[in-house]
Amino acid sequence: MSDDRRFMWHALELAKRGRPYVAPNPMCGALIVKDGRIVGEGYHTAFGEPHAEVMALKQAGPNARGSTMYVTLEPCFEHYEGKKTPPCVPRLIDAGISRVFIAVPDPHKHVAGKGAKALMNAGVKVIFGLCEEEARELNAAYFSLVERKRPLVTAKWAMTLDGKIATRTGDAKWISSEQSRAEVHANRACTGAVIVGIGTLLADDPELTIHAADGRQPVRVVVDTDLAIPMTSKLVETANDSPVFIYAAEDTDTGKQAQLEEAGAYVILLKRQSKTHLNWVEVCADLGERDVSSVTIEGGGKLIASAFQARVIDRVCIYIAPKVFGGENARSPVEGPGIPEVGRAVTFNKMHTRNVGCDLVVEASVVYPQQDGPSPSGFWGGYEKEAVK
């Protein structure tokens, strides 16, 4: 590995430290090197706090002059409405940085290309593309929000070796190990929103909190077309503690809407996609408008099937426990009518496996079949053009 790549890897590792707190901003790490020696380093610690470049410059002090900076994302150039910190590029120029390695351009309209151009106009040598793939992966959620105007969506479930998420009686506690459950809470603390369907809420009455994990409580979301959520549910009773969004059809009972809003929940009304379903694309677009950059769907099987059908799931995270439940009536993680033929299957790439406790964890990116033809798994009889854009 070259020294340049080694230094950028260091910057990427620094950036990861901000994961629990920076969203909707991107994670960013910066390293300042002079004469082959690191003289300053920093990372973006939290939304609204100083950026990585500024932290590195502060540590480097006078040593920054004539040095090289390695930064995981293009430095910001201009101030704009909603921006909470001063731009970084003028600080780099004033500090006398002579060369900047930038892993990946920032797609934000107020940054894209402008930061690099300003540096070059000031005589700073700029090199793009070092560890670009790794840098894009690090901030996949940020890139999704900026480029697609919607969050990165991950479907998460725990299941047995025979693919069951509950026994035939509905018992599901606990399928995965204690270590896996702790990791789930840690991941929640780094996620913008956690979504469940009304079926899961009625069956399990989850609170969707992060318990003792380090990070921020995500927005708790229920997809509840007909507003069947009980006023006595844990989510409603704790709605004033942290935000609860309830997505429902616009023709639901206005009295129930008022009750839920009085309890502190946000009731967000959408048009019905069908008799029992909302449009996932509209749900994701609404979350994107609220600056939610990452979402985890935690069940149940019908909700996940409808999200696959709408092609909004980008990734999966599956905890597989060394157990077998059996039972033709035991619940599966992806329900719905299923696919009519093997060629219509949702497939995966970029698959990684690892062990957590006694469980096997599978993480992968989703690859959807061709755009037309029968739905791979869903309820609405095929992909409608407006639902797959």
XYZ file of C-alpha atoms in Angstrom:
389
model
C 0.000 0.000 0.000
C 1.347 3.415 -0.965
C 1.839 6.100 1.666
C -0.910 8.206 0.064
C -3.412 5.352 0.300
C -2.339 4.575 3.848
C -2.932 8.173 4.895
C -6.361 8.259 3.217
C -7.297 5.006 4.946
C -6.381 6.700 8.214
C -8.687 9.610 7.322
C -11.506 7.173 6.509
C -11.085 5.474 9.867
C -11.204 8.852 11.581
C -14.414 9.699 9.722
C -16.185 6.601 11.074
C -15.916 7.925 14.612
C -18.611 10.490 13.851
C -21.153 7.921 12.664
C -23.582 8.134 15.603
C -23.967 11.915 15.542
C -23.239 13.625 12.196
C -26.363 12.843 10.135
C -27.774 14.348 8.006
C -24.264 15.654 7.389
C -21.730 13.202 5.928
C -19.000 11.534 7.926
C -15.655 13.131 7.141
C -12.061 12.655 8.238
C -9.009 14.769 7.485
C -5.289 14.231 7.906
C -2.464 16.742 7.488
C 0.962 15.336 6.617
C 4.272 17.168 6.385
C 7.578 15.545 5.475
C 5.958 12.130 5.809
C 4.740 12.817 9.346
C 1.167 13.353 10.532
C 0.970 16.827 12.061
C -2.804 17.163 12.352
C -5.933 15.061 12.172
C -9.621 15.514 12.799
C -13.102 14.278 12.046
C -16.619 15.702 12.007
C -17.883 14.820 15.469
C -21.535 15.876 15.310
C -24.074 17.796 13.247
C -23.424 21.497 13.722
C -19.901 20.999 15.069
C -16.681 22.021 13.234
C -15.757 20.016 10.151
C -12.878 17.558 9.953
C -10.620 19.939 8.021
C -10.924 22.661 10.658
C -10.150 20.207 13.460
C -7.059 18.967 11.611
C -5.860 22.525 10.941
C -6.283 23.424 14.603
C -4.089 20.508 15.625
C -1.474 21.162 12.949
C -1.100 24.867 13.704
C 1.857 26.475 11.839
C 2.905 23.042 10.540
C -0.007 23.164 8.092
C 1.877 25.564 5.815
C 3.357 23.696 2.869
C 1.759 20.397 3.948
C -0.569 17.863 2.299
C -4.135 17.245 3.415
C -5.982 13.950 2.922
C -9.734 14.437 3.220
C -12.495 11.901 2.613
C -14.976 14.357 1.042
C -14.591 17.537 -0.981
C -14.257 20.533 1.371
C -17.138 23.005 1.465
C -16.639 26.365 -0.216
C -19.542 28.731 0.422
C -22.013 29.636 3.116
C -25.697 28.965 2.370
C -29.004 28.941 4.202
C -29.108 26.149 6.759
C -25.335 25.688 6.901
C -24.220 25.687 10.533
C -20.449 26.132 10.184
C -18.180 28.453 8.160
C -16.831 27.013 4.871
C -13.569 25.084 5.044
C -11.840 26.013 1.772
C -10.860 29.567 2.821
C -9.346 28.117 6.002
C -7.233 25.655 3.981
C -6.004 28.415 1.711
C -5.184 30.771 4.590
C -3.319 27.975 6.405
C -1.040 27.456 3.409
C -1.963 23.863 2.549
C -0.103 23.130 -0.685
C -1.719 19.867 -1.806
C -5.066 18.177 -1.117
C -6.062 14.582 -1.815
C -9.875 14.352 -1.981
C -11.370 10.861 -1.915
C -14.718 11.762 -3.494
C -16.504 14.905 -4.732
C -19.347 16.221 -2.599
C -22.615 16.037 -4.612
C -24.251 18.860 -2.630
C -25.196 21.672 -5.020
C -23.371 24.258 -2.911
C -20.163 22.231 -2.859
C -19.938 20.017 -5.960
C -16.779 21.022 -7.806
C -16.736 24.473 -6.249
C -14.508 23.520 -3.334
C -11.903 21.898 -5.545
C -12.013 24.732 -8.083
C -11.457 27.373 -5.404
C -8.475 25.456 -4.062
C -6.929 25.125 -7.520
C -7.549 28.810 -8.261
C -5.549 29.579 -5.115
C -2.631 27.487 -6.351
C -3.357 24.389 -4.302
C -2.770 21.103 -6.102
C -5.896 18.921 -5.925
C -5.961 15.154 -6.562
C -9.311 13.356 -6.692
C -10.178 9.667 -6.503
C -7.905 8.137 -3.876
C -10.067 5.493 -2.097
C -13.139 6.864 -3.867
C -15.154 3.636 -3.661
C -14.518 3.309 0.059
C -15.420 6.960 0.635
C -18.708 6.635 -1.267
C -19.588 3.523 0.708
C -18.807 5.283 3.970
C -21.383 7.969 3.173
C -23.870 5.923 1.150
C -26.746 7.371 3.165
C -25.617 10.953 2.549
C -25.203 10.326 -1.180
C -28.684 8.789 -1.290
C -30.241 11.808 0.389
C -28.461 14.352 -1.820
C -28.618 12.519 -5.151
C -31.960 10.675 -4.866
C -33.732 12.920 -2.351
C -34.593 9.922 -0.220
C -32.958 7.873 2.534
C -30.840 4.773 2.087
C -33.215 1.958 3.062
C -32.058 -1.218 4.800
C -34.338 -4.152 5.630
C -33.275 -5.896 8.824
C -34.562 -9.132 10.295
C -33.515 -12.018 12.508
C -34.450 -15.530 11.438
C -33.729 -19.185 12.029
C -31.750 -21.449 9.745
C -35.036 -22.537 8.170
C -36.046 -18.941 7.477
C -38.587 -18.283 10.235
C -39.024 -15.034 12.158
C -41.472 -16.499 14.669
C -42.897 -19.859 15.687
C -46.341 -21.040 14.553
C -47.771 -19.452 17.731
C -46.095 -16.116 17.007
C -43.365 -16.390 19.634
C -40.243 -14.524 18.462
C -38.305 -13.709 21.651
C -35.547 -14.257 21.253
C -34.375 -15.624 17.908
C -30.991 -13.934 17.789
C -28.256 -13.841 20.419
C -27.784 -11.207 23.079
C -24.734 -9.937 21.186
C -26.774 -9.527 18.004
C -29.508 -7.650 19.820
C -26.914 -5.281 21.290
C -25.570 -4.644 17.792
C -29.077 -3.912 16.525
C -29.463 -1.216 19.173
C -26.046 0.222 18.298
C -27.032 0.357 14.622
C -30.359 1.980 15.482
C -28.413 4.707 17.260
C -26.681 5.508 13.956
C -29.885 5.429 11.876
C -32.202 8.277 10.991
C -35.454 6.323 11.292
C -36.680 2.848 12.218
C -39.861 1.627 10.528
C -42.312 -1.096 11.469
C -45.703 -2.018 10.093
C -48.952 -1.994 12.018
C -48.915 -5.808 12.164
C -45.623 -5.822 14.039
C -46.807 -3.048 16.313
C -50.008 -4.895 17.230
C -48.146 -8.174 17.780
C -45.077 -6.928 19.671
C -45.873 -3.399 20.903
C -42.238 -2.294 20.350
C -40.764 0.881 21.755
C -37.982 1.060 19.096
C -35.507 2.691 21.464
C -31.712 2.387 21.460
C -31.436 1.335 25.122
C -27.848 1.906 26.278
C -26.282 2.309 22.819
C -24.080 5.314 22.054
C -25.777 7.633 19.588
C -29.079 9.385 18.917
C -32.585 8.009 19.174
C -33.909 7.517 15.619
C -37.290 8.724 14.499
C -39.764 5.918 15.225
C -42.052 5.267 12.270
C -45.191 3.176 11.833
C -46.761 2.511 8.450
C -50.421 2.261 9.473
C -52.738 2.787 6.520
C -55.988 2.713 8.502
C -54.748 4.203 11.808
C -55.239 1.007 13.755
C -52.528 1.913 16.264
C -53.857 1.722 19.844
C -53.631 4.829 21.972
C -52.162 2.574 24.679
C -49.226 1.418 22.529
C -45.729 2.159 23.818
C -44.972 4.344 20.817
C -47.967 6.587 21.420
C -47.377 6.744 25.159
C -43.742 7.807 24.613
C -44.332 10.081 21.611
C -43.350 13.150 23.623
C -40.030 11.553 24.561
C -38.770 11.165 20.981
C -40.462 11.657 17.618
C -43.035 9.152 16.345
C -44.218 9.394 12.723
C -47.373 7.559 11.707
C -47.977 7.287 7.965
C -51.651 6.769 7.222
C -54.178 7.183 4.417
C -55.635 10.650 4.070
C -59.193 9.323 4.407
C -58.673 7.881 7.909
C -60.732 8.928 10.909
C -60.024 12.566 11.707
C -60.913 12.022 15.349
C -58.199 9.366 15.713
C -55.761 11.659 13.926
C -56.461 14.411 16.449
C -56.046 12.022 19.383
C -52.674 10.836 18.143
C -51.453 14.361 17.492
C -52.635 15.418 20.949
C -50.516 12.560 22.341
C -47.466 13.963 20.566
C -47.279 11.785 17.443
C -46.869 13.195 13.939
C -49.627 11.851 11.679
C -48.541 12.120 8.037
C -51.327 11.560 5.528
C -50.765 10.088 2.055
C -53.010 8.833 -0.733
C -53.795 5.141 -0.696
C -51.758 3.048 -3.120
C -54.402 0.339 -2.785
C -57.133 -0.572 -0.333
C -54.626 -1.543 2.357
C -51.304 0.006 1.283
C -49.576 3.345 0.973
C -47.030 4.303 -1.681
C -43.555 3.500 -0.370
C -41.973 6.000 -2.746
C -44.030 8.782 -1.167
C -43.092 7.624 2.335
C -39.396 7.695 1.436
C -39.705 11.057 -0.309
C -41.367 12.554 2.769
C -38.602 11.238 5.033
C -36.025 12.681 2.634
C -37.689 16.089 2.793
C -37.268 15.892 6.554
C -33.502 15.261 6.144
C -33.686 11.609 7.195
C -30.744 10.047 5.341
C -30.988 6.428 6.516
C -33.876 4.116 7.339
C -34.081 0.588 8.732
C -37.247 -1.421 8.159
C -37.545 -3.882 11.025
C -40.676 -5.756 9.987
C -42.924 -7.407 9.637
C -42.977 -9.748 6.688
C -45.846 -8.035 4.880
C -44.266 -4.596 5.210
C -40.885 -5.818 3.957
C -42.569 -7.611 1.039
C -44.368 -4.422 0.026
C -41.109 -2.444 0.267
C -39.361 -4.955 -1.993
C -42.296 -4.725 -4.375
C -41.924 -0.957 -4.495
C -38.158 -1.322 -5.064
C -37.224 0.986 -2.201
C -35.055 -1.444 -0.239
C -31.392 -0.823 -1.029
C -29.726 -3.235 1.384
C -30.417 -6.077 3.775
C -28.943 -6.986 7.140
C -29.983 -10.485 8.202
C -29.180 -12.175 11.507
C -29.341 -15.952 11.129
C -29.577 -17.892 14.387
C -28.495 -21.548 14.701
C -32.070 -22.685 15.355
C -34.862 -24.457 13.471
C -38.547 -23.751 14.134
C -40.295 -25.642 11.351
C -44.041 -25.316 10.867
C -45.846 -24.421 7.683
C -47.674 -21.647 9.540
C -44.544 -20.144 11.098
C -43.839 -16.590 9.941
C -41.339 -15.718 7.215
C -39.342 -12.477 6.887
C -40.733 -11.653 3.418
C -44.372 -12.579 2.952
C -46.892 -11.500 0.344
C -47.849 -13.692 -2.636
C -44.242 -14.326 -3.625
C -42.760 -14.501 -7.107
C -44.273 -16.514 -9.949
C -40.959 -17.750 -11.318
C -37.296 -17.940 -10.342
C -36.296 -15.376 -12.966
C -38.298 -12.723 -11.123
C -36.331 -13.113 -7.881
C -34.725 -10.203 -6.078
C -31.018 -10.984 -5.923
C -28.050 -9.503 -4.091
C -24.450 -8.470 -4.616
C -21.654 -7.025 -2.491
C -22.469 -9.737 0.027
C -20.533 -9.897 3.278
C -20.858 -12.379 6.108
C -19.588 -12.267 9.670
C -20.332 -13.772 13.051
C -21.874 -11.989 16.023
C -22.105 -14.261 19.023
C -23.463 -17.561 17.759
C -25.304 -15.881 14.859
C -24.295 -15.432 11.237
C -24.877 -11.933 9.852
C -25.414 -11.448 6.118
C -25.190 -7.942 4.652
C -25.757 -7.271 0.961
C -26.987 -4.781 -1.621
C -30.240 -5.426 -3.465
C -30.405 -6.113 -7.201
C -33.907 -5.926 -8.660
C -35.078 -7.838 -11.743
C -36.110 -6.132 -14.969
C -38.449 -3.183 -14.669
C -41.529 -4.725 -16.285
C -43.366 -7.945 -15.610
C -44.872 -9.435 -12.455
C -43.975 -8.112 -9.043
C -41.233 -10.089 -7.277
C -43.105 -9.898 -3.978
C -45.970 -7.586 -3.237
C -49.627 -6.848 -3.258
C -50.407 -4.507 -6.110
C -50.166 -6.715 -9.194
C -47.052 -5.323 -10.823
C -44.696 -2.406 -10.874
C -46.404 0.857 -11.587
C -44.151 3.408 -13.262
C -44.661 6.041 -10.587
C -43.609 3.584 -7.907
C -40.205 2.705 -9.316
C -38.763 6.008 -10.436
